[in-house]
PDB file of C-alpha atoms and ligand atoms in Angstrom:
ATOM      1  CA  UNK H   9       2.628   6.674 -29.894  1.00  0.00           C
ATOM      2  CA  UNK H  10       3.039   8.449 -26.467  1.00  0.00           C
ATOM      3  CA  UNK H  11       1.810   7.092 -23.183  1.00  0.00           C
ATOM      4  CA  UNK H  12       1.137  10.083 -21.049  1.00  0.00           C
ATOM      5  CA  UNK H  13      -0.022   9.449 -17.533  1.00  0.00           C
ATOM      6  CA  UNK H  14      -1.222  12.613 -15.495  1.00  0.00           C
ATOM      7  CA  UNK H  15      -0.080  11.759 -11.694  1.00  0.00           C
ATOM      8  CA  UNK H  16       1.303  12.357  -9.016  1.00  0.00           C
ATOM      9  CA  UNK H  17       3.529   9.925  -6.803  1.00  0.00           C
ATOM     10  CA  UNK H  18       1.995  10.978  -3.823  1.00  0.00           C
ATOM     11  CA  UNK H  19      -1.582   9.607  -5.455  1.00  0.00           C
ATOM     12  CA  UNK H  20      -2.269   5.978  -4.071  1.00  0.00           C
ATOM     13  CA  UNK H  21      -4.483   5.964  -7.461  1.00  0.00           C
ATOM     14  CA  UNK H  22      -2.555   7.682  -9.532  1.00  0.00           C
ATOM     15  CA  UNK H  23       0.370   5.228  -8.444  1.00  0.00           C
ATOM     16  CA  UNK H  24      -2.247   2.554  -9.512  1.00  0.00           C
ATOM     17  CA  UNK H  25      -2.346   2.967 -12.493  1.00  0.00           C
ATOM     18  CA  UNK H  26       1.725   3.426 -12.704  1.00  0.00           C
ATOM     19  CA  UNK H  27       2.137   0.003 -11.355  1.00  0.00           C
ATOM     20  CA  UNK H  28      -0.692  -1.304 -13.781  1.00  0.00           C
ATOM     21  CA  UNK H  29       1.470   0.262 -16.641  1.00  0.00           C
ATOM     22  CA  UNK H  30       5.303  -1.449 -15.200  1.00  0.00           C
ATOM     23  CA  UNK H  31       3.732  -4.730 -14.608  1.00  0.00           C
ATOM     24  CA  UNK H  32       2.456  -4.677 -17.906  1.00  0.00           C
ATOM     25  CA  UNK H  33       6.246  -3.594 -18.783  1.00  0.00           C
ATOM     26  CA  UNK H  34       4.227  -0.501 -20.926  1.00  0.00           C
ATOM     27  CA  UNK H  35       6.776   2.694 -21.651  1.00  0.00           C
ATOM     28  CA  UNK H  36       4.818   5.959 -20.242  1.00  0.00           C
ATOM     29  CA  UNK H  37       5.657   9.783 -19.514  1.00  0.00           C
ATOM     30  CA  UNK H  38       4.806  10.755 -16.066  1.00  0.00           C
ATOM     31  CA  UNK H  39       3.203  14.313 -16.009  1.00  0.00           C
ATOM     32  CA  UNK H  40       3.152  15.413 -12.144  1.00  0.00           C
ATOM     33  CA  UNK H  41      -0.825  16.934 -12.876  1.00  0.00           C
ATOM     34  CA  UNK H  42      -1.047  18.050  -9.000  1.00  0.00           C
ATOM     35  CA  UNK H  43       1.749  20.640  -9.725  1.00  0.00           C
ATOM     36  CA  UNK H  44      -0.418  23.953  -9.588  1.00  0.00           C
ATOM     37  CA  UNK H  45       1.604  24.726 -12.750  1.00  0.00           C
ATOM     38  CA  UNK H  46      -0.395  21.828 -14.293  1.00  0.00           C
ATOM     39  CA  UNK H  47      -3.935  22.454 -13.226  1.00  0.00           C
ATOM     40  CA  UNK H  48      -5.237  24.362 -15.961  1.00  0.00           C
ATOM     41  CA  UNK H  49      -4.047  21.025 -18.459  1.00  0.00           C
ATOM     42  CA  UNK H  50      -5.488  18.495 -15.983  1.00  0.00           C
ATOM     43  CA  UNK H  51      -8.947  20.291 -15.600  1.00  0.00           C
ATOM     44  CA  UNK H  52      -9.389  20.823 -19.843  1.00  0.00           C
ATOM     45  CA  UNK H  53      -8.590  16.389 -19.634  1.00  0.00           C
ATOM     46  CA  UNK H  54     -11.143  15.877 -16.669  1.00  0.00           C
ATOM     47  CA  UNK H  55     -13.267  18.441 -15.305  1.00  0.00           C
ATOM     48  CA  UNK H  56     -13.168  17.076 -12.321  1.00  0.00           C
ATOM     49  CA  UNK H  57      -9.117  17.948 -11.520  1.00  0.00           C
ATOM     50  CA  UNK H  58      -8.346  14.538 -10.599  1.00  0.00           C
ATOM     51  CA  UNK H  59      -5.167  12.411 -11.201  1.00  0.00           C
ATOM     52  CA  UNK H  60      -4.976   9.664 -12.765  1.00  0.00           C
ATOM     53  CA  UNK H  61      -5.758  10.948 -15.930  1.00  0.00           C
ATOM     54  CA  UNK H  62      -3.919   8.062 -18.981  1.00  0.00           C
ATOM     55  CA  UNK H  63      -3.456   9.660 -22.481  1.00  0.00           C
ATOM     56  CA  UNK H  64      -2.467   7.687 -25.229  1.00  0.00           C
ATOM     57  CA  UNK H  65      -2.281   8.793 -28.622  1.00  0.00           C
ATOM     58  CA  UNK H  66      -6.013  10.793 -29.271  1.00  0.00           C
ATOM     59  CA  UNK H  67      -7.811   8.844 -26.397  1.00  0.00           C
ATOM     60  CA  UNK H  68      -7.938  10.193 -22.712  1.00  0.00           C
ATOM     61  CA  UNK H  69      -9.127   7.884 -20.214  1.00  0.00           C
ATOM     62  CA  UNK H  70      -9.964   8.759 -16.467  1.00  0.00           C
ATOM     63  CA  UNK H  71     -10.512   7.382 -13.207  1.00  0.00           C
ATOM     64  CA  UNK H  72      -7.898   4.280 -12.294  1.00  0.00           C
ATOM     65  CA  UNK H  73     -10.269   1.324 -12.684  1.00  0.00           C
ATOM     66  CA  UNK H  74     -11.059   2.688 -16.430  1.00  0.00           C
ATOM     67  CA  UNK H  75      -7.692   3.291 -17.329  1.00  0.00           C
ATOM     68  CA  UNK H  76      -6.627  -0.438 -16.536  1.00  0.00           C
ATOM     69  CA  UNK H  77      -9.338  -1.908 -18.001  1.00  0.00           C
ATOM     70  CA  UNK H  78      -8.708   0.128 -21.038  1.00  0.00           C
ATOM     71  CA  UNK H  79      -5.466  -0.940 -20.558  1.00  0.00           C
ATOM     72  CA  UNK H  80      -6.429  -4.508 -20.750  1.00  0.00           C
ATOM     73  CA  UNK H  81      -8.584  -3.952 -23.746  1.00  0.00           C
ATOM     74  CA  UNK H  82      -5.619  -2.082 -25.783  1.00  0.00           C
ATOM     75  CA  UNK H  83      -2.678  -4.365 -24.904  1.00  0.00           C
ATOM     76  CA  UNK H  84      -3.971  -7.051 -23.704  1.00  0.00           C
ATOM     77  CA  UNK H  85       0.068  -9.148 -23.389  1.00  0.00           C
ATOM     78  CA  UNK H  86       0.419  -9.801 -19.716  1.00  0.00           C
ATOM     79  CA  UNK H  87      -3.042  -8.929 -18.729  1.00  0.00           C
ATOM     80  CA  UNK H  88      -3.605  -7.362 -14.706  1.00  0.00           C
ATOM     81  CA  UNK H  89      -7.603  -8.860 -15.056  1.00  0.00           C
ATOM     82  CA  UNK H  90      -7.344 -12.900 -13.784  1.00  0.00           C
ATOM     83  CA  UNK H  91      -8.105 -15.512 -16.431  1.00  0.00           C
ATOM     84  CA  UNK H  92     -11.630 -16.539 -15.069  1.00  0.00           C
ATOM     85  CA  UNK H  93     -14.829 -14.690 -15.059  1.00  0.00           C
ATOM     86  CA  UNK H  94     -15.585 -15.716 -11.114  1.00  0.00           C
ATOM     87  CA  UNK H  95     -12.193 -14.275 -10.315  1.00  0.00           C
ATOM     88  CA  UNK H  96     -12.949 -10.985 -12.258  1.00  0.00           C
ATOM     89  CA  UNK H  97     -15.657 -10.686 -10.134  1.00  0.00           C
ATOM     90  CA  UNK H  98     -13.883 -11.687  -6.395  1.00  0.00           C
ATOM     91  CA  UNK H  99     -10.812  -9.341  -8.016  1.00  0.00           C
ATOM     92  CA  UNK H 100     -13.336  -6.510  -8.471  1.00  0.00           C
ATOM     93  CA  UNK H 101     -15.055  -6.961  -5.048  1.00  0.00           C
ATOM     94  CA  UNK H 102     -11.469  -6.502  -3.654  1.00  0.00           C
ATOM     95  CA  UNK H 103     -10.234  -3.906  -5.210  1.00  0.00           C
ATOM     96  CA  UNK H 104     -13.249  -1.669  -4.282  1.00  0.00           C
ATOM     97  CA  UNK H 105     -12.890  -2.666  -0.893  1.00  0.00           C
ATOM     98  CA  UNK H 106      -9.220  -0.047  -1.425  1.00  0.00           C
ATOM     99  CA  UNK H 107     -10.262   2.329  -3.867  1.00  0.00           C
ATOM    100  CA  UNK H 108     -13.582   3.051  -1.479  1.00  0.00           C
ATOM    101  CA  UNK H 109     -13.461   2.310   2.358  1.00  0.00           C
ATOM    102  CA  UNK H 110      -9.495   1.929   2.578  1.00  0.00           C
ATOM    103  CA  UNK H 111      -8.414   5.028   0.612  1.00  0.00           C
ATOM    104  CA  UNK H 112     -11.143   7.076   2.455  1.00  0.00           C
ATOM    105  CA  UNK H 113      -9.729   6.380   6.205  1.00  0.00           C
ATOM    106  CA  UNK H 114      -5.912   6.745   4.498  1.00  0.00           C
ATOM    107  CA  UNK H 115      -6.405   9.995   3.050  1.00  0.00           C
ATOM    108  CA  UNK H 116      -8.823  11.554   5.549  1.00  0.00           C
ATOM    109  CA  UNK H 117      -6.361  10.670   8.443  1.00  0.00           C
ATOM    110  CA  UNK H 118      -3.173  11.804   6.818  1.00  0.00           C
ATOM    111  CA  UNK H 119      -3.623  15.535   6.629  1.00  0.00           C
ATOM    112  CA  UNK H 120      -1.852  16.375   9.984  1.00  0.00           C
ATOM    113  CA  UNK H 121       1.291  14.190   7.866  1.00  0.00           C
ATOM    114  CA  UNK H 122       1.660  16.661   5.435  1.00  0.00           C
ATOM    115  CA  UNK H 123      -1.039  19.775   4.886  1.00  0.00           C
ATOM    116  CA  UNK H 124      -0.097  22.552   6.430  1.00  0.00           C
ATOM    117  CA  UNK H 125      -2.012  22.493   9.622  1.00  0.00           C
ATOM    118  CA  UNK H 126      -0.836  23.394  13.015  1.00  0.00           C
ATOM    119  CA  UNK H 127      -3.917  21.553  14.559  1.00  0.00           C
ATOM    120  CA  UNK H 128      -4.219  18.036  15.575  1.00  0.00           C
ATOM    121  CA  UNK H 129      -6.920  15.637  14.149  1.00  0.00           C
ATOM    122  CA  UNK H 130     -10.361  15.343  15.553  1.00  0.00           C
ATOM    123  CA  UNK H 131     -10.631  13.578  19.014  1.00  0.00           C
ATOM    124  CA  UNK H 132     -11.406   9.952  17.857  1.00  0.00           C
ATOM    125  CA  UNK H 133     -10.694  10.310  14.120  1.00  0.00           C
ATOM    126  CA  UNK H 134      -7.197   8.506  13.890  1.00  0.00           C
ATOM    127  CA  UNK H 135      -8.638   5.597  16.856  1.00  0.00           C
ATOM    128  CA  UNK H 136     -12.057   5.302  13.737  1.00  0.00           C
ATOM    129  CA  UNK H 137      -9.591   5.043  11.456  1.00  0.00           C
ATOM    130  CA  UNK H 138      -7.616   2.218  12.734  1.00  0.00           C
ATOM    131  CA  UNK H 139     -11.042   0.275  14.011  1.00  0.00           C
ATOM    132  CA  UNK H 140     -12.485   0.186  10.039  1.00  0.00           C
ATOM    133  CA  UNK H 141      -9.135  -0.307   8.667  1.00  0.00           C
ATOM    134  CA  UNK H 142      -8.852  -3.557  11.403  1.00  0.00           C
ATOM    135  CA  UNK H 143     -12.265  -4.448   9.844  1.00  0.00           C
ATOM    136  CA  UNK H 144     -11.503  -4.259   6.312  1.00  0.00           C
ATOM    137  CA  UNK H 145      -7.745  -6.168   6.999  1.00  0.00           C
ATOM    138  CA  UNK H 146     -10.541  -9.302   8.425  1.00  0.00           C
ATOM    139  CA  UNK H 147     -12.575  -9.263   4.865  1.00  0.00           C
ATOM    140  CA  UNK H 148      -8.871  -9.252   2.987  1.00  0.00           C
ATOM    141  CA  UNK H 149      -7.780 -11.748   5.140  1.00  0.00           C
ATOM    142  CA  UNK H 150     -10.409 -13.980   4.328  1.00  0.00           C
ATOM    143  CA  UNK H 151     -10.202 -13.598   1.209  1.00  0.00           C
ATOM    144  CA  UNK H 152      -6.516 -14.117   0.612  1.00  0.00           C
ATOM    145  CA  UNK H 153      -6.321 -17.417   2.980  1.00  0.00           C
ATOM    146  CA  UNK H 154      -9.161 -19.024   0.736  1.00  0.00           C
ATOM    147  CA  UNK H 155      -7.291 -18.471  -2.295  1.00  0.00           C
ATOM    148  CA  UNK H 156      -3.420 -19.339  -3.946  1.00  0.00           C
ATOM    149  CA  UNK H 157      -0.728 -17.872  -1.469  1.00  0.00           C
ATOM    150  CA  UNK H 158       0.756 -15.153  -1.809  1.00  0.00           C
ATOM    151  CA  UNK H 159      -0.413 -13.876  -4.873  1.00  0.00           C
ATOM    152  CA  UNK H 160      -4.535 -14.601  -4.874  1.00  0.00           C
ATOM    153  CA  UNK H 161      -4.997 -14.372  -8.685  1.00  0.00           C
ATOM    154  CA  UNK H 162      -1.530 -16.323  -9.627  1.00  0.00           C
ATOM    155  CA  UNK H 163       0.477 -12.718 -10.871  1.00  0.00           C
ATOM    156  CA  UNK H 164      -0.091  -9.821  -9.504  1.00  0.00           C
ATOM    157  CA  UNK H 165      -2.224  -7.947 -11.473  1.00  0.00           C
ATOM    158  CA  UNK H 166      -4.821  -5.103 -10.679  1.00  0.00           C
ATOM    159  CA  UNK H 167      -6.045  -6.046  -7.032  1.00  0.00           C
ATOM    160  CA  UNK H 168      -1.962  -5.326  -6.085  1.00  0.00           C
ATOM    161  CA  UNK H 169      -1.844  -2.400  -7.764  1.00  0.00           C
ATOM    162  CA  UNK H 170      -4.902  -0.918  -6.119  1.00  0.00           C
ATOM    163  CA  UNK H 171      -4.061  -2.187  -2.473  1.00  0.00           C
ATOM    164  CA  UNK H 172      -0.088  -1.765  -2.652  1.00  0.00           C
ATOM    165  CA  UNK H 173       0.152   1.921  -1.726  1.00  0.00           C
ATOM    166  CA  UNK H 174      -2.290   1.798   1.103  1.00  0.00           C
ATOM    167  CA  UNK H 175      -0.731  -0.940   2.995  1.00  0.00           C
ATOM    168  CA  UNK H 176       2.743   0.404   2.511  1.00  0.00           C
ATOM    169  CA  UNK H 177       1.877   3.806   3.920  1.00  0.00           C
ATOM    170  CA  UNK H 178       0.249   2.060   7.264  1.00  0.00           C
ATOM    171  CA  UNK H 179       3.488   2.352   9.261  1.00  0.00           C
ATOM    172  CA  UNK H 180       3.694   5.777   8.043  1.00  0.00           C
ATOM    173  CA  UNK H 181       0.159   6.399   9.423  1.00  0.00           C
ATOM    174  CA  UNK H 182       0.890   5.272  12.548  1.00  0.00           C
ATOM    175  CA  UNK H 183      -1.517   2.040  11.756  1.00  0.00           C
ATOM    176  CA  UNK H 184      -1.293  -1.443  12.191  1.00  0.00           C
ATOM    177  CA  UNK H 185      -2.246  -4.595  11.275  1.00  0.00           C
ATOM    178  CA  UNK H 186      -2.370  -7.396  13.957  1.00  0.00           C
ATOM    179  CA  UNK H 187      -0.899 -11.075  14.002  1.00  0.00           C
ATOM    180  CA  UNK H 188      -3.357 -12.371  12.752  1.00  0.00           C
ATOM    181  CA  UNK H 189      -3.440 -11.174   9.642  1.00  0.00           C
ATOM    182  CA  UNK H 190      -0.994 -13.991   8.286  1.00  0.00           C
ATOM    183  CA  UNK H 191      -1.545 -14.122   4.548  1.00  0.00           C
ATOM    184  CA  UNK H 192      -2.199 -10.350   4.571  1.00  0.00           C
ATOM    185  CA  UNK H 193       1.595  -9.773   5.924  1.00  0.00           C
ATOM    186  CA  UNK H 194       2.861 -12.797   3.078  1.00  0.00           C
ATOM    187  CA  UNK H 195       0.841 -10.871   0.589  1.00  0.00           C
ATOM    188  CA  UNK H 196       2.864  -7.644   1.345  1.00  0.00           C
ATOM    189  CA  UNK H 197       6.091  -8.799   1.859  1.00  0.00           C
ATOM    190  CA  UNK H 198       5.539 -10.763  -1.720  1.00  0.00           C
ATOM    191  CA  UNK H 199       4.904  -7.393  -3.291  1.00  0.00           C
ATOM    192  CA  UNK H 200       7.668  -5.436  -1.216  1.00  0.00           C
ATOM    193  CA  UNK H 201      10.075  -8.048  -2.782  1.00  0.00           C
ATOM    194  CA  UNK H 202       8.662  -7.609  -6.462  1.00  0.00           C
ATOM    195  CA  UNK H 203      10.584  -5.078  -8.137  1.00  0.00           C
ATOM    196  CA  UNK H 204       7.910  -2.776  -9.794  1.00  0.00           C
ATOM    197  CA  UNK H 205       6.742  -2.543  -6.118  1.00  0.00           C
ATOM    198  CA  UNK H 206       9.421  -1.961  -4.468  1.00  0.00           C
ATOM    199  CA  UNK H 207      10.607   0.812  -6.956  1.00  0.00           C
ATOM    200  CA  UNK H 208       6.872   2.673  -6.446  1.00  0.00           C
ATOM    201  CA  UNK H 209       8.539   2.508  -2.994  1.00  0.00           C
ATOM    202  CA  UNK H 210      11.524   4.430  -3.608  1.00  0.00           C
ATOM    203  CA  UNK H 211       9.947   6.727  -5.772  1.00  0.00           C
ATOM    204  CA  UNK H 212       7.231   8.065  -3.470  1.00  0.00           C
ATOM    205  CA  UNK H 213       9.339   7.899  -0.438  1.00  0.00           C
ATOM    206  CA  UNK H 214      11.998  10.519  -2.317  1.00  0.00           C
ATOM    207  CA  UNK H 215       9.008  12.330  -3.377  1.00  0.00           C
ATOM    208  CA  UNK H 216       7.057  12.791   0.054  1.00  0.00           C
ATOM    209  CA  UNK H 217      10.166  13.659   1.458  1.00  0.00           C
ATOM    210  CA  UNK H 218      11.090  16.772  -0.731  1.00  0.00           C
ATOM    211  CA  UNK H 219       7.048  17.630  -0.826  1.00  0.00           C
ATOM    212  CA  UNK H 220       6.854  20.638   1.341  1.00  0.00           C
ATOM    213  CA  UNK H 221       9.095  21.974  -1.150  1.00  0.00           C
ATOM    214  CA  UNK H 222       7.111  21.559  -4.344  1.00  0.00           C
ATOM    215  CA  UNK H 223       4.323  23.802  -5.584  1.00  0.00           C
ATOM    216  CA  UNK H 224       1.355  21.715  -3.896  1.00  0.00           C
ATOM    217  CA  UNK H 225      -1.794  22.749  -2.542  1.00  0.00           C
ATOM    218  CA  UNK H 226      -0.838  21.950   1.139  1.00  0.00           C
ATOM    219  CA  UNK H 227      -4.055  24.375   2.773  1.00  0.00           C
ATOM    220  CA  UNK H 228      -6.937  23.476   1.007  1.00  0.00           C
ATOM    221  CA  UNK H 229      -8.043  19.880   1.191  1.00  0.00           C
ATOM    222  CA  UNK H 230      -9.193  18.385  -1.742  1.00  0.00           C
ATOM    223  CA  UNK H 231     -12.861  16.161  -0.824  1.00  0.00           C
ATOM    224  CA  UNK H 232     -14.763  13.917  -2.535  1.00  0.00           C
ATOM    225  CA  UNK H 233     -17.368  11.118  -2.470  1.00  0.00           C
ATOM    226  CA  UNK H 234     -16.094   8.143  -0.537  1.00  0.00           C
ATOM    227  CA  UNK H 235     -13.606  10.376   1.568  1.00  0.00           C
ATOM    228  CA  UNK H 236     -16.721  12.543   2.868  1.00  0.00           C
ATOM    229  CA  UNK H 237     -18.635   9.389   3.115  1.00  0.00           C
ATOM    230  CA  UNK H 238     -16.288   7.851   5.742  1.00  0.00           C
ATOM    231  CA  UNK H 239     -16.054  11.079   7.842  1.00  0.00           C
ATOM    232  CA  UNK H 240     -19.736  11.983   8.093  1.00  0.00           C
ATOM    233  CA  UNK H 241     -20.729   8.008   9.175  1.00  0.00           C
ATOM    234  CA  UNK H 242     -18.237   8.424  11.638  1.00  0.00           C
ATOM    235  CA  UNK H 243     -19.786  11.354  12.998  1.00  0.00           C
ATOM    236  CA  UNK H 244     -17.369  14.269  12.282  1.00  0.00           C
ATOM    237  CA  UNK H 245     -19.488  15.877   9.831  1.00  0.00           C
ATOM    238  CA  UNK H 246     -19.098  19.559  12.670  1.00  0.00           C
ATOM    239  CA  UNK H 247     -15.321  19.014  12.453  1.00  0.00           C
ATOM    240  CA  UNK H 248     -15.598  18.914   7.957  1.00  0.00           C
ATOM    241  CA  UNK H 249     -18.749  21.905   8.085  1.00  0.00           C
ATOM    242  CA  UNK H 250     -15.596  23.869  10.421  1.00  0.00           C
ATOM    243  CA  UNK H 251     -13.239  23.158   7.849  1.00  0.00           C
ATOM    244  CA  UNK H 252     -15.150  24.777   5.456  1.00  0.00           C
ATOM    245  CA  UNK H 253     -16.323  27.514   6.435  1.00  0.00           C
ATOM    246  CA  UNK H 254     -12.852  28.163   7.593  1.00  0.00           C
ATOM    247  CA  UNK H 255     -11.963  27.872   3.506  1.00  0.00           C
ATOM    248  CA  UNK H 256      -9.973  24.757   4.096  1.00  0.00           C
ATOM    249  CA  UNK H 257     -11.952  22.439   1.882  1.00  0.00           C
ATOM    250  CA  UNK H 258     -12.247  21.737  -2.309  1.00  0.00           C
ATOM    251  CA  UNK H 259     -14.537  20.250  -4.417  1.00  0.00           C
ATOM    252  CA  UNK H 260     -14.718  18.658  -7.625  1.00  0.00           C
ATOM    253  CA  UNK H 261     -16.122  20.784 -10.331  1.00  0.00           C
TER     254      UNK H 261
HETATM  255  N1  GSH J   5     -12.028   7.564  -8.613  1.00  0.00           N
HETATM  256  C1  GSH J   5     -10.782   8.208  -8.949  1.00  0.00           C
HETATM  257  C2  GSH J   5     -10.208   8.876  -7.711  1.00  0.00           C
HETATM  258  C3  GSH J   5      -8.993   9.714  -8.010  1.00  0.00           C
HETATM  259  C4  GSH J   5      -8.588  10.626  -6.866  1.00  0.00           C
HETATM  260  O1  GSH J   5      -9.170  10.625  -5.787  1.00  0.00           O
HETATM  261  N2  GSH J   5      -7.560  11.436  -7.123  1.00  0.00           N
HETATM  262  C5  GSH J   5      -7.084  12.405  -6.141  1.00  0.00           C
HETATM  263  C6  GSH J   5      -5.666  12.081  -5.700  1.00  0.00           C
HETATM  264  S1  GSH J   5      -5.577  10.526  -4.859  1.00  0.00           S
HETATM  265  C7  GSH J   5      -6.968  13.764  -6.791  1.00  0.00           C
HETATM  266  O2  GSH J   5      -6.655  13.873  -7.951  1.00  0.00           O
HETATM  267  N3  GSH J   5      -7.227  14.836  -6.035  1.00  0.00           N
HETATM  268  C8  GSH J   5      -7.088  16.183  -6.538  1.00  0.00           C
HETATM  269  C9  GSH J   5      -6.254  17.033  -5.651  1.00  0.00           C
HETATM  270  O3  GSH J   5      -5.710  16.539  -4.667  1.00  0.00           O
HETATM  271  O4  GSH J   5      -6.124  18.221  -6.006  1.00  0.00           O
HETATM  272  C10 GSH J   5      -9.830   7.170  -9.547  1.00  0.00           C
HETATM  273  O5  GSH J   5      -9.987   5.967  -9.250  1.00  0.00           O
HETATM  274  O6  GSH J   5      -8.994   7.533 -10.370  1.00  0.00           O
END
């Protein structure tokens, strides 16, 4: 039976749930489902036009945490969840900390990277950006220096796969971390050196690079929950009501 996972390698979630599948050394068939081409087939699997989107065999499962706990469930030989119910629970609180407040200052600070804008971000957006991200490296540091070194959980499992593609795109953003954040920086260099990792690397890097060239929706910015969250508590809710009544902005269905 056919793994089919609905992505895109320039989705930090989508990419999730790829590294979910190599760590648990599972055979898949990448679909790029943020190909206009594709739309049509994404939005009759989830209404809501979002990658990652997992099919295997007669069951579709959305939305990255679902699809690796399903994945757990299913085939459950080198599991991503940690052994211990506590840790479940720490693991869970972390990985919400990216898929929530991380992803939303990522995303909502890349456009001028690579949408097709000619403007420049919002006075004080990228400088809010780098002030939450500072403050959500101190509750990751914390919790990585109280626990095993470098990997928290023993393997990496889920919590890496969530995190991974936000902290390697920091540079990228024009972010950093400080020196301070010791096991932070062992944490990433332990999952640059890990080969599913570092091939996710390779892969999106060769595909961000030829992505002005592929049949993306580059002008209207795709917005959702957490990602309109960030930007209205940080007081650029004008700048987002501009953008769309300029036409600039999508919505879930
Ligand atoms: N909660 C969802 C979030 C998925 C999500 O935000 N996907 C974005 C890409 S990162 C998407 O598909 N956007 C549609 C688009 O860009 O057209 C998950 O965890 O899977």
């Amino acid at each position: 039976m056919t793994i089919r996972l609905y992505g895109s390698w320039f989705s930090p979630f989508a990419r999730k749930v790829a590294l979910a599948l190599e760590l648990k050394g599972l055979a898949y068939e990448p679909v790029d489902a943020l190909d206009r081409n594709a739309h049509a087939a994404l939005q009759r699997l989830n209404p809501r036009a979002e990658v990652p989107v997992l099919e295997d065999g007669d069951l579709v499962v959305v939305n990255s945490s679902d699809i690796i706990q399903y994945l757990d469930w299913r085939y459950p030989e080198t599991p991503l969840y940690p052994a211990a119910i506590a840790d479940r629970v720490t693991a869970r609180a972390l990985e919400r900390v990216a898929d929530g407040r991380v992803d939303a200052i990522m995303t909502d600070c890349s456009f001028w990277r690579w949408a097709e804008r000619e403007d420049a971000p919002p006075e004080g957006l990228m400088e809010a950006g780098q002030r939450d991200l500072h403050a959500a490296a101190v509750e990751l540091e914390a919790a990585l220096a109280a626990r095993p070194s470098p990997f928290p959980f023993g393997a990496p499992g889920f919590v890496e796969c969530a995190w991974f593609p936000h902290l390697a795109a920091l540079r990228w953003m024009g972010f950093r971390l400080d020196a301070r954040f010791v096991a932070t920086e062992a944490w990433i260099a332990a999952m640059r050196a890990h080969p599913v990792f570092e091939a996710d690397l390779r892969r999106t890097a060769s595909f961000v690079k030829g992505l002005a060239d592929r049949n993306y929706e580059r002008r209207k910015l795709f917005w959702r929950g957490d990602r309109i969250e960030w930007l209205f508590s940080r007081g650029f809710h004008r700048w987002f009501a501009q953008e769309i009544e300029a036409g600039r902005a999508m919505f879930p269905a």
